[in-house]
Amino acid sequence: MASTMKNLLAATSAGILLVALAACTPDVSSGTSTDSAAGGDAGSCSNTIVHPDAPQVSVWAWYPNINTVVDMFNKSHDNVQVCWSNAGQGGDEYAKFSTAIAAGTGAPDVIMLEAEVLPGFEIQNALVDLSQHGADKVKGNFSDGAWKDVSSGSSVYAIPVDGGPMAMIYRADIFKKYGIAIPTTWDEYAAAAQKLKDAGGPFMGDFGSNVPAWFTALMTQNGQTAWNYDSSNPQSIGIKLNDAGSQKVASYWQDLVSKKLVDTQDQFTTDYVAGLANGSYATYVSAAWAPGYLTGAGGAATGGAEWQVAPLPQWDASKPVSVNWGGSTFAVTTQAKDKDLSSTVAMELYASQEELQDGIDTQTIFPLNQQVLTSQSFADAPIAFFNGQKANGEVYIPAENAYPGYTYSPFTTYYYSELTKSMVSIIDGSKTGPQALDDLQSTMTEYAKSQGFTVK
Amino acid sequence: MTAALVTPSSDGLTAARERSRELRRPKPRRNITAHIFLVALILYFLLPLWWLFVASTKDPQGLFTGTGGALWFDKNFSLWANLQELFTYKGGIYLRWLGNSALYSLVGGVGATVLAVLAGYGFAKYRFKGRDFSFAILLGSVMVPLTALVIPTFMLMSQLHLTNTIWAVILPSLLSPFGVYLMRVYAADAIPDELLDAARVDGSGEFRTFLRVGLPLMRPAVVTVLLLSVVGTWNNYFLPLAVLSDQNLYPVTVGLGGWQALAASNNGGGTSLYTLIVVGSLVSIIPLIIAFLSLQKYWQGGLSLGALK
Amino acid sequence: MTNPAAAVASSRAHPDAATKAEATSPKPRRRRSIRRAWIGWLFIAPFGVVFLVFLVAPLLYAFYLSLFSKGLATGTVFSGLGNYVKAFSDPEFLGGVWFVIRFAVVLIPIQMAVSLAAALVLDSLTTRLAKFSRLAIFVPYAIPAVIGTLMWGFLYSPVFGPLTSIFGAFNQSAPDILSSGNIFGGLLNVVVWQWAGYYMIIIYAALRGIDPSVYEAARIDGANPRQIALRVKVPMISSALVLILVFALIGTLQFFTEPQVLKPIANGAITASFTPNIYAYNLAFQFSQFNYASTISFALGIVVFAAVYIFLFTTRKRRGGFSS
């Protein structure tokens, strides 16, 4: 019996190994060319090196089309080659980066980071100030708002790649069926939600507890200036999360939730996507990357759904405020061996016309580079997801141009985790919106003090 | 599972025992209740697998807005298309992950078993100072959660220039304190000291005695520890996630976890990853289920004989 | 949940096999044993080296880290046991500990009941269905926890899962398992599903090791099958049960993977300090507090040690001890 067992196992394993070998063989050539890599510990490349003699810069990034972009970059640069690997998506990559910072080794030269986590890594001295390495050359490629997101005082900690100017995606077919006019203010949005419910229609939208960045953007739209922080004075921070404007926003959403006018499903889940696909929601208050996300997530683009996009509703239609949700950048780590060369890569990767066009075509990014944002072809491109609506020119580009930028705190992940708790308490009614924000204000103040900050 | 199954029978009455088992058939009434109970258990334990199989046959739209319900097939049967997409997506990276998993779990499993057999034999058959103390340390070590180890292990690997190589996954997986425990208990019982002494009297060296006398007697436990270690390494998630950053080196668990994160992120891009995750999960559990099917036969045979000595 | 491993070993027949073997060694052989002592070390050395390098050394370093404190805006300072004082008065940590203790108290009896009942039934049947169900119950163990949890996440979903249609058939609305109120039960189910078969097999194997003549004697004394199961079989495998319980306890107190995987779809029900292990993970990798994260890990180790000690102490008192 035992030997039968072993034979079976051996046969199974041999089969697997054969499969493995077959799978590995074609890649051997590209997988081992790491010796000359500038970031030795950061590992082998997942891409092909076109110019083996050029110095290499290691890059971590998770854009779905990054391999295409890297190939384009390497073909067009004979002075430097990118050695790319995907160290995980968002939090997974940050966890690895954090480990490498603690270990003092193992980080790549250039790393993709969302703008919101930049100060958190910067305060650990993990990021290079790119203003010392020629970042001003490319400043003009971006809007002031986008540049503010990656700067602190006179320092620059990353080069923006994509952003998420917010807008309201809506189902034109549902609006038509229930006679809803496109809301331009939040009051109109609430009234439309009530009208939908009274007519037995679907939810107007969704307030999910797992999108604290979304909620932060909406509070910012009503005048919240949460953080007063400058990396040139990193021991000191101002915190203001419970001003009157923010409290109004919190009460507003709690009201919609308690009247069951909006759902409280977590976003980015299959349930939420399915809900968008089957018409459970009339709107999706979201950012410029949302069409790509929904197309990729499957289902949402079909089934007779007529998606359109309109500008984000305003608190005061005469003084519109533009806000941003999401977006990513390239930063240079302090473990980079050649900081100048790495800075060059951070500035030039995903920045050429050709590379950006691939990002647009594959619906991977909403680029922040002005050469795209100002181009007529980008503005006039009909978007398939919106049934041919020229969404960029009509909605997203104006939103991005009006975006004033944001100052993030050096403990964004902790803040988001606490804000999520507040949002849960707003949803389940255990606290009123203003109460939740008051508690959040004191929690964050305590936290900042415990981390050694002077709270202004 | 190993436990009693590798316990050597001390009485040698196994055949008689089996006969007497056959004789004491339960009463039919109890039989029916018992079988209903078993059917309920089968339904419960296989339900998620059935769902996984059904979901693997659906295209993205079927998955999200399908007509068949969660537990039945959609009108479009796209299992083959899904498999094809799975094996070709991003240059067939999935197959590579599967191969990595096989490599890590076989090398790690075999290595862990060799170390455990040697150490278990040493603990069981030799008396020396500090033996009981080191054995207690070994057992106590499981009480500290492994999250404490991630950063120090990462730093250690960095110092050895092993991060982001297959060794960063394989070397730590050579540790199997439970394997050692198991081998010690088994060896103490299954290898009579008299046999070892007889071999030594015949002039056999210590290692040779181990190979010629000890090892053959430990074989059933060896197979069990091997399977346990292989499964343990195959199912490993957080260690490779922490020490690998090149996705060509990922095992299949980390790869699928990455797809899940990608699918749930705002950067999904143009491909629907959910069908790939579902069908990828299905394929990834097949090798181990096959291994366990064969293991089950091994148990059935082994158990009905009382032991495999 | 970590793999509580196979151990349990020859529990029934030889609860103290390892020690017994040496204890019965005749005295004259002693001197030769001592001469061979270094050979014993030699056999242990390969494992010992790996153990020292990949477990003891990292642990010592982690302990060293736990004695320092560092805020985001401050430098690293030696704080001795200060972090431990902080940990044991940290409501986040204590809340997590309270959760895993409650979870263990509910989970372990259910899990034991399911696996013991299944093992007893399987031990008394030899039909094909019994053989098949033995496999079916065990299969979840072969599935990586990450993938098993992902599957249950889909099954819990109102849209993807069958709950809506099942409850709809009775005109009831399906419970939302992925909510603060129900996540406890949702996790309970995943863990029972994943591990019950594994424990069942251990118990089953222990049962198969019992000499059937014992049952014969009980039957002659007039015991019915249920009495035999509860009064004869269960006591005879009690040391196997105690060992399983210890491993289940350790695994549950270190609860990590399942809630971590369900977190993104749990509608905020799984917080950053949901269990102590998740708290340590987030402290280290999300909030960049490596020193305090190490402290939390060791504080959890202390809790686990205390829980196991108390458990063994109470069971020993009641049963006269399982010596191993």
XYZ file of N, CA and C in Angstrom, chain C residues 131-236:
318
model
N -17.061 5.580 3.563
C -15.713 5.834 3.027
C -15.685 7.147 2.276
N -16.726 7.360 1.462
C -16.767 8.585 0.685
C -16.860 9.809 1.594
N -17.694 9.704 2.649
C -17.857 10.889 3.492
C -16.580 11.181 4.273
N -15.816 10.121 4.577
C -14.556 10.364 5.255
C -13.664 11.265 4.398
N -13.656 10.970 3.101
C -12.881 11.802 2.183
C -13.468 13.211 2.087
N -14.799 13.262 1.938
C -15.447 14.556 1.727
C -15.212 15.481 2.916
N -15.289 14.924 4.114
C -15.124 15.756 5.310
C -13.678 16.224 5.415
N -12.774 15.417 4.910
C -11.357 15.742 5.067
C -10.842 16.709 4.003
N -11.480 16.696 2.835
C -10.972 17.477 1.700
C -10.664 18.944 2.026
N -11.513 19.645 2.794
C -11.201 21.069 3.050
C -9.813 21.302 3.622
N -9.281 20.315 4.344
C -7.948 20.492 4.902
C -6.899 20.656 3.803
N -7.159 20.037 2.653
C -6.195 20.096 1.556
C -6.264 21.428 0.814
N -7.238 22.249 1.153
C -7.409 23.512 0.428
C -6.753 24.636 1.227
N -5.874 25.410 0.588
C -5.229 26.498 1.315
C -6.256 27.403 1.988
N -5.943 27.827 3.207
C -6.880 28.650 3.966
C -7.291 29.887 3.190
N -6.342 30.447 2.441
C -6.652 31.655 1.679
C -7.752 31.382 0.668
N -7.624 30.259 -0.031
C -8.593 29.957 -1.083
C -9.923 29.516 -0.472
N -9.857 28.718 0.606
C -11.086 28.308 1.277
C -11.880 29.511 1.763
N -11.173 30.476 2.330
C -11.860 31.653 2.855
C -12.440 32.500 1.725
N -11.686 32.604 0.627
C -12.220 33.336 -0.529
C -13.525 32.708 -1.004
N -13.551 31.376 -1.047
C -14.758 30.680 -1.497
C -15.937 30.997 -0.601
N -15.708 30.916 0.714
C -16.815 31.211 1.633
C -17.232 32.665 1.513
N -16.278 33.549 1.246
C -16.629 34.946 1.041
C -17.630 35.084 -0.102
N -17.390 34.364 -1.186
C -18.328 34.381 -2.306
C -19.673 33.779 -1.890
N -19.607 32.671 -1.124
C -20.857 31.996 -0.746
C -21.693 32.859 0.206
N -21.032 33.681 1.005
C -21.769 34.553 1.920
C -22.411 35.722 1.196
N -21.868 36.032 0.020
C -22.328 37.219 -0.677
C -23.794 37.072 -1.081
N -24.591 38.111 -0.829
C -26.013 38.035 -1.193
C -26.202 37.819 -2.700
N -25.273 38.340 -3.506
C -25.447 38.228 -4.952
C -24.876 36.913 -5.492
N -23.658 36.568 -5.043
C -22.993 35.385 -5.589
C -23.457 34.106 -4.920
N -23.771 34.202 -3.658
C -24.033 32.999 -2.878
C -25.467 32.540 -2.997
N -25.727 31.355 -2.460
C -27.052 30.756 -2.574
C -28.011 31.203 -1.466
N -27.526 31.978 -0.494
C -28.358 32.276 0.674
C -29.654 32.982 0.287
N -29.524 33.968 -0.645
C -30.706 34.730 -1.014
C -31.795 33.826 -1.561
N -31.401 32.907 -2.457
C -32.441 32.064 -3.049
C -32.956 31.029 -2.045
N -32.064 30.539 -1.170
C -32.516 29.549 -0.181
C -33.538 30.187 0.763
N -33.171 31.361 1.309
C -34.094 32.008 2.235
C -35.318 32.542 1.499
N -35.094 32.951 0.233
C -36.203 33.449 -0.557
C -37.283 32.389 -0.740
N -36.875 31.143 -0.834
C -37.819 30.049 -1.016
C -38.783 29.971 0.172
N -38.338 30.430 1.325
C -39.214 30.410 2.503
C -39.742 31.807 2.818
N -39.641 32.688 1.807
C -40.108 34.060 1.984
C -39.419 34.800 3.118
N -38.187 34.416 3.374
C -37.405 35.105 4.400
C -36.304 35.903 3.692
N -35.861 36.982 4.328
C -34.712 37.662 3.745
C -33.441 37.072 4.349
N -32.468 36.879 3.498
C -31.239 36.205 3.935
C -30.468 37.086 4.910
N -29.845 36.485 5.921
C -29.019 37.296 6.832
C -27.761 37.754 6.099
N -27.308 38.943 6.419
C -26.054 39.425 5.836
C -24.910 38.983 6.741
N -24.260 37.906 6.332
C -23.237 37.329 7.211
C -22.038 38.261 7.330
N -21.790 39.027 6.260
C -20.626 39.904 6.279
C -20.983 41.255 6.902
N -21.468 41.229 8.144
C -21.775 42.461 8.851
C -21.289 42.303 10.282
N -21.179 43.422 10.984
C -20.605 43.379 12.329
C -21.302 42.341 13.213
N -22.632 42.252 13.092
C -23.369 41.363 13.971
C -23.139 39.895 13.677
N -22.890 39.577 12.412
C -22.863 38.166 12.025
C -21.496 37.622 11.670
N -20.473 38.475 11.688
C -19.168 38.026 11.208
C -18.600 36.924 12.098
N -18.962 36.970 13.381
C -18.506 35.948 14.320
C -18.932 34.564 13.815
N -20.219 34.451 13.512
C -20.729 33.185 13.008
C -20.123 32.830 11.660
N -19.930 33.839 10.826
C -19.361 33.589 9.500
C -17.962 33.013 9.592
N -17.157 33.547 10.498
C -15.787 33.049 10.669
C -15.802 31.659 11.312
N -16.716 31.499 12.262
C -16.848 30.212 12.936
C -17.054 29.099 11.909
N -17.977 29.372 10.982
C -18.294 28.396 9.958
C -17.080 28.080 9.097
N -16.332 29.103 8.687
C -15.164 28.859 7.826
C -14.166 27.957 8.548
N -13.917 28.241 9.826
C -12.905 27.490 10.555
C -13.362 26.052 10.794
N -14.623 25.895 11.170
C -15.125 24.531 11.366
C -14.997 23.744 10.066
N -15.394 24.369 8.966
C -15.345 23.708 7.665
C -13.912 23.302 7.321
N -12.979 24.218 7.584
C -11.599 23.964 7.182
C -10.931 22.882 8.033
N -11.230 22.846 9.333
C -10.432 22.021 10.234
C -11.144 20.798 10.804
N -12.479 20.771 10.776
C -13.191 19.672 11.431
C -12.752 18.325 10.856
N -12.553 18.264 9.536
C -12.184 17.002 8.916
C -10.822 16.512 9.389
N -9.943 17.455 9.590
C -8.600 17.130 10.058
C -8.650 16.516 11.457
N -9.404 17.169 12.340
C -9.542 16.631 13.686
C -10.288 15.304 13.660
N -11.292 15.234 12.780
C -12.060 14.000 12.657
C -11.125 12.833 12.330
N -10.196 13.065 11.403
C -9.305 11.983 10.990
C -8.399 11.557 12.150
N -7.941 12.530 12.918
C -7.084 12.180 14.060
C -7.852 11.316 15.055
N -9.083 11.765 15.365
C -9.887 11.010 16.327
C -10.221 9.629 15.763
N -10.578 9.624 14.503
C -10.928 8.364 13.843
C -9.764 7.376 13.914
N -8.570 7.905 13.612
C -7.400 7.033 13.652
C -7.165 6.504 15.069
N -7.384 7.378 16.063
C -7.221 6.931 17.441
C -8.243 5.845 17.774
N -9.467 6.032 17.284
C -10.523 5.045 17.551
C -10.179 3.690 16.934
N -9.606 3.738 15.713
C -9.276 2.480 15.037
C -8.186 1.739 15.781
N -7.474 2.447 16.631
C -6.396 1.804 17.373
C -6.878 1.043 18.602
N -8.151 1.233 18.951
C -8.657 0.558 20.161
C -8.897 -0.916 19.853
N -8.542 -1.740 20.779
C -8.761 -3.179 20.609
C -10.253 -3.487 20.746
N -10.894 -4.022 19.703
C -12.349 -4.240 19.733
C -12.815 -5.164 20.850
N -11.927 -5.964 21.397
C -12.380 -6.876 22.442
C -12.925 -6.082 23.632
N -12.465 -4.830 23.766
C -12.990 -3.971 24.826
C -14.487 -3.760 24.639
N -14.894 -3.553 23.360
C -16.320 -3.333 23.092
C -17.099 -4.597 23.437
N -16.491 -5.723 23.045
C -17.132 -7.004 23.285
C -17.503 -7.128 24.767
N -16.519 -6.799 25.600
C -16.740 -6.893 27.034
C -17.866 -5.969 27.464
N -17.873 -4.769 26.918
C -18.911 -3.815 27.295
C -20.279 -4.313 26.880
N -20.296 -4.932 25.662
C -21.583 -5.409 25.164
C -22.115 -6.529 26.041
N -21.228 -7.402 26.450
C -21.649 -8.498 27.325
C -22.213 -7.933 28.631
N -21.635 -6.779 29.049
C -22.158 -6.140 30.257
C -23.475 -5.423 30.006
N -23.960 -5.465 28.757
C -25.274 -4.915 28.464
C -25.265 -3.481 27.970
N -24.127 -2.967 27.518
C -24.073 -1.593 27.034
C -24.605 -1.522 25.600
N -25.385 -0.467 25.292
C -25.842 -0.293 23.908
C -24.789 0.517 23.141
N -24.933 0.594 21.806
C -23.859 1.243 21.012
C -23.562 2.670 21.457
N -24.614 3.411 21.811
C -24.362 4.790 22.217
C -23.552 4.831 23.508
N -23.916 3.945 24.435
C -23.161 3.893 25.684
C -21.718 3.501 25.429
N -21.544 2.548 24.514
C -20.172 2.141 24.204
C -19.394 3.336 23.665
N -20.072 4.088 22.780
C -19.378 5.229 22.172
C -18.963 6.246 23.231
N -19.900 6.590 24.102
C -19.623 7.693 25.029
C -18.844 7.247 26.263
N -19.113 6.007 26.735
C -18.491 5.612 27.998
C -17.221 4.800 27.799
N -17.090 4.176 26.630
C -15.898 3.349 26.413
C -14.938 4.018 25.437
N -15.480 4.374 24.245
C -14.575 4.877 23.206
C -13.986 6.232 23.590
N -14.848 7.173 23.976
C -14.350 8.530 24.224
C -13.293 8.557 25.329
N -13.561 7.905 26.487
C -12.504 7.917 27.512
C -11.190 7.322 27.024
N -11.297 6.310 26.135
C -10.058 5.660 25.710
C -9.210 6.540 24.796
